[in-house]
Coordinates of N, CA and C in Angstrom, one line a residue:
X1 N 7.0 -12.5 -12.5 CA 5.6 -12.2 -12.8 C 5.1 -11.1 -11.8
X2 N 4.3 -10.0 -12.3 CA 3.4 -9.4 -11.5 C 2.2 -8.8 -11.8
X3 N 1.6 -8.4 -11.0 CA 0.2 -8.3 -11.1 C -0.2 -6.7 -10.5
X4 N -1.3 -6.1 -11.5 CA -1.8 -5.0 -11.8 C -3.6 -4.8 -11.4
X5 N -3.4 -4.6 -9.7 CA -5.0 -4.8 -9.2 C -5.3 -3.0 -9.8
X6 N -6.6 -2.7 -11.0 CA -7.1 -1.6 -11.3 C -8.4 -1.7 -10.6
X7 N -8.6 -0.7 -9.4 CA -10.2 -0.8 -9.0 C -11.0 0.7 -9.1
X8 N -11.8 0.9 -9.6 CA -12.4 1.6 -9.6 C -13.3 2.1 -8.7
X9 N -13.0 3.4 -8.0 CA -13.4 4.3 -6.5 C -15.0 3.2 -7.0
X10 N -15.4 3.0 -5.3 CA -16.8 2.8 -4.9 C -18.0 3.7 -5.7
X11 N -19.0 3.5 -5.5 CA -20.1 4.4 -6.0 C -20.3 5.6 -4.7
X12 N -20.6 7.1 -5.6 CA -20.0 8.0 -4.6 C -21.4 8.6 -4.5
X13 N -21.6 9.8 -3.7 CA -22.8 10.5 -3.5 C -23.2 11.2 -4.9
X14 N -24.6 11.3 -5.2 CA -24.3 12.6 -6.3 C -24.2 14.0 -5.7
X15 N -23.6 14.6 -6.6 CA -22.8 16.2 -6.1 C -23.8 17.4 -5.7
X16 N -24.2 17.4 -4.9 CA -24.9 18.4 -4.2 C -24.8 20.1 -4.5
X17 N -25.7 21.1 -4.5 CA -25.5 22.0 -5.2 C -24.0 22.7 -4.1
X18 N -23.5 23.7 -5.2 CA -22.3 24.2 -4.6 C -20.8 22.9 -4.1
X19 N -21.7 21.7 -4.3 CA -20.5 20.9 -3.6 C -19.5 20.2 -5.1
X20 N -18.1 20.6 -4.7 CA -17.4 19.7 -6.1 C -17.1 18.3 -6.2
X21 N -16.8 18.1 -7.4 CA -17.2 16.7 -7.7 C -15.5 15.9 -6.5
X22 N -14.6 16.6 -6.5 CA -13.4 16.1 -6.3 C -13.7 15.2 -4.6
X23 N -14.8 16.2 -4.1 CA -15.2 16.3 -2.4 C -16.2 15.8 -2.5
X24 N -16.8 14.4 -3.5 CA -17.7 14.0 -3.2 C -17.7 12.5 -2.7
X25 N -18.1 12.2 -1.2 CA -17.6 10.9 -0.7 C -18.3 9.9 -0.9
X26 N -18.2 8.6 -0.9 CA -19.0 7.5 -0.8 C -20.3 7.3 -0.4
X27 N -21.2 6.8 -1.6 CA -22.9 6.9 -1.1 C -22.6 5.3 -0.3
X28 N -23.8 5.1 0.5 CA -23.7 3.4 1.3 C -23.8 2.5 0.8
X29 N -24.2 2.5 -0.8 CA -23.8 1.6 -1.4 C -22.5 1.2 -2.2
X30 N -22.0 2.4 -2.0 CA -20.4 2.1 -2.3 C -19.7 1.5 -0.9
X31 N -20.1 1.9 0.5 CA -19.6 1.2 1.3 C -19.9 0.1 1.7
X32 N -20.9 -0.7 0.8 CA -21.3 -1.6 0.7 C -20.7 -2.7 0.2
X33 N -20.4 -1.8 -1.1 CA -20.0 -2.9 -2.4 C -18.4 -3.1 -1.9
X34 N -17.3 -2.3 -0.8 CA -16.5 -2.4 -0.8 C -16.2 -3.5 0.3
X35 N -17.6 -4.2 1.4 CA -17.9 -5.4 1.8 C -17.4 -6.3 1.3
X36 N -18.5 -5.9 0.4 CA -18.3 -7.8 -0.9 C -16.8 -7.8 -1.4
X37 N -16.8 -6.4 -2.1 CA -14.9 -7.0 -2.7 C -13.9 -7.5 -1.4
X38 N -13.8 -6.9 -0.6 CA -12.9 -7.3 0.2 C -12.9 -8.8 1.0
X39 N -14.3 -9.4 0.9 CA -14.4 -10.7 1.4 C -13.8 -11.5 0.2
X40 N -14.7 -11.2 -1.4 CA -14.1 -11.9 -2.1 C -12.5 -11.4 -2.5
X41 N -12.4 -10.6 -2.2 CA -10.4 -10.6 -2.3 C -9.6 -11.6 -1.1
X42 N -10.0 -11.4 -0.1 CA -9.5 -12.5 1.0 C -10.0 -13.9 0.8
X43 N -10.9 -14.1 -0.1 CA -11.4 -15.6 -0.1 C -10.3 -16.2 -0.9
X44 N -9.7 -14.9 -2.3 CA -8.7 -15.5 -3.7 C -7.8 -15.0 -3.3
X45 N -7.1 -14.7 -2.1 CA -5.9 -14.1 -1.8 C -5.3 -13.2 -2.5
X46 N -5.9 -12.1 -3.2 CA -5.5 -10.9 -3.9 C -5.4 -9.8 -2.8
X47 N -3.8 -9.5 -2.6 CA -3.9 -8.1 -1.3 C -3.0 -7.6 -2.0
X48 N -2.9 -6.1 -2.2 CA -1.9 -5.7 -3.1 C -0.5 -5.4 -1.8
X49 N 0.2 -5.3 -2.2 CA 2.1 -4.3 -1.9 C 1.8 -3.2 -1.9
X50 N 1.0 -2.8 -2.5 CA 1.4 -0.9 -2.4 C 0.1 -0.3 -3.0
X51 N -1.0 0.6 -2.7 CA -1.9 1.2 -3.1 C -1.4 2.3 -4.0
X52 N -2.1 2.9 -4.7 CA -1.5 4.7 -5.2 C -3.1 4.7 -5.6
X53 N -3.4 5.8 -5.5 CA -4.6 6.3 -5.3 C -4.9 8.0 -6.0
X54 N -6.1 8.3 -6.4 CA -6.0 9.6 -6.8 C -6.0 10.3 -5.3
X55 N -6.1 11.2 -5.2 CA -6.7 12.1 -4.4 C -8.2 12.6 -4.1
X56 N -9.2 12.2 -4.9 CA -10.3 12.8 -4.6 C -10.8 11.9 -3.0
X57 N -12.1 13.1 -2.9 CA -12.5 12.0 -1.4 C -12.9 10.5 -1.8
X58 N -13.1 10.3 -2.9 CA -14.0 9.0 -2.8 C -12.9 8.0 -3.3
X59 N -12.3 8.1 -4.0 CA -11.0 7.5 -4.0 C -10.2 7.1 -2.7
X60 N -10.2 7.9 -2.0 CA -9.5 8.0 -0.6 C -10.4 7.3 0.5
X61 N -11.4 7.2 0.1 CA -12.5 6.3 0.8 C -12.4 5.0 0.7
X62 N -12.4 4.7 -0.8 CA -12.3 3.2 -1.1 C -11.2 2.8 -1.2
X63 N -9.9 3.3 -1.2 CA -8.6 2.6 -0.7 C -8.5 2.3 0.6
X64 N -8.5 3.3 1.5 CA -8.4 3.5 2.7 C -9.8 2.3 3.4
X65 N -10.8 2.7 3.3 CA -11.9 1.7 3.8 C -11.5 0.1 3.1
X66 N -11.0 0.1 2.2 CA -10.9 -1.7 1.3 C -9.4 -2.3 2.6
X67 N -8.7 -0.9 2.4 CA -7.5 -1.2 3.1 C -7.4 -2.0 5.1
X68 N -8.2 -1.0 5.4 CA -9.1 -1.9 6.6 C -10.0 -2.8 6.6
X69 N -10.9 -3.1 5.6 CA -11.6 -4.2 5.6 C -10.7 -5.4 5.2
X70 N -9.5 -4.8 4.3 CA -8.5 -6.1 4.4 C -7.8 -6.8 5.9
X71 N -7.5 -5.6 6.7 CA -6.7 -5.7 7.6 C -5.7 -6.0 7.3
X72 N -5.3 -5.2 6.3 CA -3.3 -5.2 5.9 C -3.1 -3.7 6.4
X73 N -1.8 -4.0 6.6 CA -0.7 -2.5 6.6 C 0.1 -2.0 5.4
X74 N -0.5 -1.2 4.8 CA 0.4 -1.4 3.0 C 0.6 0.0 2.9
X75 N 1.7 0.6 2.0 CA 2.2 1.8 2.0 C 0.9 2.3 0.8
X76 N 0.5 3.5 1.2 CA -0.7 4.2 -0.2 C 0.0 5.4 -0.3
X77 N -0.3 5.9 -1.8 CA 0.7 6.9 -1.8 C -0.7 7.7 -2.7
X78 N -0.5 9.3 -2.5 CA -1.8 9.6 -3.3 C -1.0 10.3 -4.4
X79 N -1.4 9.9 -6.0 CA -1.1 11.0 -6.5 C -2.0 11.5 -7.3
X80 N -2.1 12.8 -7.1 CA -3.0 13.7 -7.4 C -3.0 14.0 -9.0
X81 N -2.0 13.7 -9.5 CA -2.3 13.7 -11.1 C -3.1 12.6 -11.7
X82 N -3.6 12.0 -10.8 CA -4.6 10.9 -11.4 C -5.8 11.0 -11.6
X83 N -5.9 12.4 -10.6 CA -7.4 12.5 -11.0 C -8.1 13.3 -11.8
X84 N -7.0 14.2 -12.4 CA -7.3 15.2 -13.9 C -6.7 14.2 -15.3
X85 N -5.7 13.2 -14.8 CA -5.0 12.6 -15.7 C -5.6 12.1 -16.6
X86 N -5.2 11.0 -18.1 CA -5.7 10.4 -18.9 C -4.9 9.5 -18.9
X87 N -4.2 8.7 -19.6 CA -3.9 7.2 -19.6 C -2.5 7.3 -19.6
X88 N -1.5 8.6 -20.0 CA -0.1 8.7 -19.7 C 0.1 8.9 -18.3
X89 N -0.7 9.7 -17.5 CA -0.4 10.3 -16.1 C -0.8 8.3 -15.2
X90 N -1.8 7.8 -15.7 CA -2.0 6.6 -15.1 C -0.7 5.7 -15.2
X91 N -0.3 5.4 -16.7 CA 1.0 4.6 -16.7 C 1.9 4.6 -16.2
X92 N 2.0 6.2 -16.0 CA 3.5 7.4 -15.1 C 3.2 6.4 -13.7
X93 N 2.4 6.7 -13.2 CA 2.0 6.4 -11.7 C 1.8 4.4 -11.8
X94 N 1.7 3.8 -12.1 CA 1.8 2.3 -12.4 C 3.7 2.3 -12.7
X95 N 4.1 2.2 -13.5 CA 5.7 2.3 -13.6 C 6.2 2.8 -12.6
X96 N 6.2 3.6 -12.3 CA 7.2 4.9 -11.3 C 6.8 4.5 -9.9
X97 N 5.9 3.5 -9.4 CA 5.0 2.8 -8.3 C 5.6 1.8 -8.4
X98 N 5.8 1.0 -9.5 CA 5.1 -0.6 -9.8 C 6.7 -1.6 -9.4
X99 N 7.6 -0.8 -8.4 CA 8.5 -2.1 -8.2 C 8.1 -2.7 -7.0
X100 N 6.7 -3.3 -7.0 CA 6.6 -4.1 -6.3 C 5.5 -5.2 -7.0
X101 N 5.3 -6.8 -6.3 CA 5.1 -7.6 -6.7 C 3.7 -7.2 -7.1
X102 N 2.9 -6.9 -6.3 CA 1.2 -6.6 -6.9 C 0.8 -5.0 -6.3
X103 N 0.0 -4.6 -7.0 CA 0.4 -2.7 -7.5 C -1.3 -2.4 -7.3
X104 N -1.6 -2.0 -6.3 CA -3.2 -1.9 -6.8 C -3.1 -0.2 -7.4
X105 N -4.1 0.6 -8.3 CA -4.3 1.6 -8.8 C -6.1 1.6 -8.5
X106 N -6.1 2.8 -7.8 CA -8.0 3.1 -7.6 C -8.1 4.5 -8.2
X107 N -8.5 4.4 -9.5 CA -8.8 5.5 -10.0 C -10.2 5.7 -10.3
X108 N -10.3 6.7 -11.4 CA -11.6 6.9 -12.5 C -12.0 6.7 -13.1
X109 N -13.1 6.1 -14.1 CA -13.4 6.1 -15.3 C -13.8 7.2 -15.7
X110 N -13.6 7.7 -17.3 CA -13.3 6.5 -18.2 C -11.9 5.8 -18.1
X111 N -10.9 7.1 -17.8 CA -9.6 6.1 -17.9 C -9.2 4.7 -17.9
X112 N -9.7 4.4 -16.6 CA -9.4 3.3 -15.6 C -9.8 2.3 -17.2
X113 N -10.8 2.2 -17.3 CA -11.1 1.4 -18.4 C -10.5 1.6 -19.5
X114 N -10.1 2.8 -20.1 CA -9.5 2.5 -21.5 C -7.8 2.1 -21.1
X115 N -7.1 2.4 -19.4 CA -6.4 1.5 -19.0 C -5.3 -0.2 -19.3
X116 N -6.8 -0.5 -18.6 CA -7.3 -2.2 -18.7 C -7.4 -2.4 -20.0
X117 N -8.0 -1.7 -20.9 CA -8.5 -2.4 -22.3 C -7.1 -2.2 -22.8
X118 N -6.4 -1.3 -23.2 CA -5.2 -1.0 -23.3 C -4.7 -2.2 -23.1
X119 N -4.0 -2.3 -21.9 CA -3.4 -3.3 -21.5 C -3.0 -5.2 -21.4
X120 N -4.8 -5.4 -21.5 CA -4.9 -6.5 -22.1 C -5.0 -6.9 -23.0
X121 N -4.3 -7.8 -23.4 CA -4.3 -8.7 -24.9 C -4.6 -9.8 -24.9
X122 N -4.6 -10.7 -24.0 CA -5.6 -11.9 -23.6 C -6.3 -11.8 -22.0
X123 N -7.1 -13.1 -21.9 CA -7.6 -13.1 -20.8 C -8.4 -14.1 -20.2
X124 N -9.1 -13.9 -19.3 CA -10.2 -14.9 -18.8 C -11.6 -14.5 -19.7
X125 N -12.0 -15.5 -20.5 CA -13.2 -15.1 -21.1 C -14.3 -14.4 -21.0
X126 N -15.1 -15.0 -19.5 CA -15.9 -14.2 -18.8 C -15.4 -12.6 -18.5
X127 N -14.5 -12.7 -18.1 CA -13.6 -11.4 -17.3 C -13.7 -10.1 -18.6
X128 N -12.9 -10.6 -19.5 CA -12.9 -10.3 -20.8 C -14.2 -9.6 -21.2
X129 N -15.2 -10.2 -21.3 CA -16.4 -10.1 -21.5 C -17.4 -8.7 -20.6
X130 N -17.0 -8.9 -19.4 CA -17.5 -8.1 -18.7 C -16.8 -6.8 -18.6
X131 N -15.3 -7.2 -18.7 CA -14.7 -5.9 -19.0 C -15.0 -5.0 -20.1
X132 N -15.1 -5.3 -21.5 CA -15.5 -4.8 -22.6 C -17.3 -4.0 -22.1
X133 N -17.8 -4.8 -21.5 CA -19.2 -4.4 -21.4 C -19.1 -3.2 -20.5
X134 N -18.2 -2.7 -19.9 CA -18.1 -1.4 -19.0 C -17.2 -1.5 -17.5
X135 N -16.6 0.0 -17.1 CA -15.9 -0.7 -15.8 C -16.7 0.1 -14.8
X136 N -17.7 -0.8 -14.0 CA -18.4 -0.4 -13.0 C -17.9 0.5 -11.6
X137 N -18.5 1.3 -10.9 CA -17.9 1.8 -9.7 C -17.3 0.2 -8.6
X138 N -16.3 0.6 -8.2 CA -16.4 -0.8 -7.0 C -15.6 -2.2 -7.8
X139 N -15.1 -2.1 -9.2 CA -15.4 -3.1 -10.0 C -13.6 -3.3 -9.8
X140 N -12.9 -4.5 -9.7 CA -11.7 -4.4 -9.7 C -11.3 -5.5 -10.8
X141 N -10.1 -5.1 -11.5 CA -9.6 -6.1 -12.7 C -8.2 -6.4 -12.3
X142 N -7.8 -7.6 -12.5 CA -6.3 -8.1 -11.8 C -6.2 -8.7 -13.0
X143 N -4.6 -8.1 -13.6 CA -3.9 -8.5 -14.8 C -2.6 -8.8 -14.3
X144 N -2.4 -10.1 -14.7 CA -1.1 -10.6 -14.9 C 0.1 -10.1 -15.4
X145 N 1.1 -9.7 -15.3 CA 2.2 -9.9 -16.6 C 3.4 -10.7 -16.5
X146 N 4.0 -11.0 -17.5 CA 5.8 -11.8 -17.4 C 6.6 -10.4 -17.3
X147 N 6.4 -9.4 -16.8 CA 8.0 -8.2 -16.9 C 7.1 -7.8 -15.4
X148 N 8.4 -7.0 -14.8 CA 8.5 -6.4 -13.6 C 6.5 -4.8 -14.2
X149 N 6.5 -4.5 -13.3 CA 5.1 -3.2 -13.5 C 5.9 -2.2 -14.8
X150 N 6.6 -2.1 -14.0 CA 7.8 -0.6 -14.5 C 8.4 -1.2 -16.0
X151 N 8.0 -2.2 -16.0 CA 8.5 -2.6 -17.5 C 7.1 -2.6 -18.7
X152 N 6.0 -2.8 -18.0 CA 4.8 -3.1 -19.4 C 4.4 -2.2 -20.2
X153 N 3.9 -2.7 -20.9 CA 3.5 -1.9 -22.3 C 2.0 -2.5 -23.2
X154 N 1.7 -2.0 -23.8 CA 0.4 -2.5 -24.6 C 0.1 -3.6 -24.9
X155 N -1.2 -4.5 -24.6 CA -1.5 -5.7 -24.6 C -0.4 -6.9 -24.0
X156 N 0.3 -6.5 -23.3 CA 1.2 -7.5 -22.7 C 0.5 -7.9 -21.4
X157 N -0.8 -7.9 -21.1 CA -1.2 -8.5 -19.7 C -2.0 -9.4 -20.1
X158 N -2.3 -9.9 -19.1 CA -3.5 -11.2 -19.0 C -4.6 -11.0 -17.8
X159 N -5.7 -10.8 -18.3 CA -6.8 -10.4 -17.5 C -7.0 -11.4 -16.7
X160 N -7.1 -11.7 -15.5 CA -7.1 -12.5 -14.8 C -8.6 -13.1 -14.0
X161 N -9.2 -12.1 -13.7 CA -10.9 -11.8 -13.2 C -10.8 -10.3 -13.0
X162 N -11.8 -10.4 -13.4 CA -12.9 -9.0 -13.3 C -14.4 -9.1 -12.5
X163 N -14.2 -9.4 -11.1 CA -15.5 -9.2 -10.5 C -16.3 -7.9 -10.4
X164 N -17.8 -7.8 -10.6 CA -18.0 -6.5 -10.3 C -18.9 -6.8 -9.0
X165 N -19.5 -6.1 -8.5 CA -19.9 -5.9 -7.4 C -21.6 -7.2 -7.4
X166 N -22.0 -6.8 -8.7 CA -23.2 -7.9 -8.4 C -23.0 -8.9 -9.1
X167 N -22.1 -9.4 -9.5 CA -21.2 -10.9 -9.5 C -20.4 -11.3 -8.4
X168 N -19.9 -10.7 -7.6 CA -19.1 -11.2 -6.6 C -20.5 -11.6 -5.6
X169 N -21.6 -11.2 -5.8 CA -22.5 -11.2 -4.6 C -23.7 -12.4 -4.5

């Protein structure tokens, strides 16, 4: 069995004139919200094996900042095709990442979400529920599967929880 943490970068600054969106870092309520997930990930013992991360700043914020508020030492790898990518460059980087037991991915929406939807075929009902309703900044989804990462394919996961930031709270 392994498990597929998708979180979605924190809530980021809006983009200032002249400033690009790629270099836009975490507003304080994104370093907020990345409080609450990290207590509630240490409360359900969800720590991932290996990070992979886009490259933008805020992405790199909320890996990196979740990563110390965990207080783990875990290899993060950035790949930069994640953050122009759509749902082949995401699967590339989950597979080509994913031989390890739990794989966190912190990307974008919309991707990130048509991801997740993608990929699950059942689930936790609530979870389910919230999922469909939108994937919020901060918002993390942990899907199950029976094959190694590098093996999955469409609807083969099981949505496990979907907290977002003002449910976890």
């Amino acid at each position: 069995m392994s498990q597929l943490l998708l979180l979605r970068h924190a809530k980021a600054v809006k983009a200032k004139p002249a400033m690009n969106d790629f270099d836009r870092p975490l507003a304080e309520e994104g370093r907020a919200a990345l409080d609450l997930l990290a207590k509630a990930m240490k409360k359900s013992c969800i720590f991932p094996d290996r990070v992979v991360l886009s490259g933008s700043c805020r992405t790199r914020e909320t890996a990196f900042g979740l990563i110390e508020r965990l207080g783990i030492e875990i290899e993060a790898i950035i790949d930069d095709a994640i953050y122009h990518g759509g749902p082949g460059e995401y699967m590339k980087a989950i597979t080509q990442h994913g031989d390890v037991e739990r794989l966190m991915l912190v990307a974008h929406n919309p991707t990130i979400e048509d991801v997740a939807l993608t990929l699950c075929g059942h689930g936790n009902t609530d979870s389910i529920a919230r999922l469909v309703g939108g994937f919020s900044t901060a918002a993390l989804a942990t899907i199950s599967f029976e094959k190694p990462l590098s093996e999955i394919a469409r609807k083969q996961g099981f949505l496990e929880s979907f907290p977002i930031p003002r449910v976890i709270s």
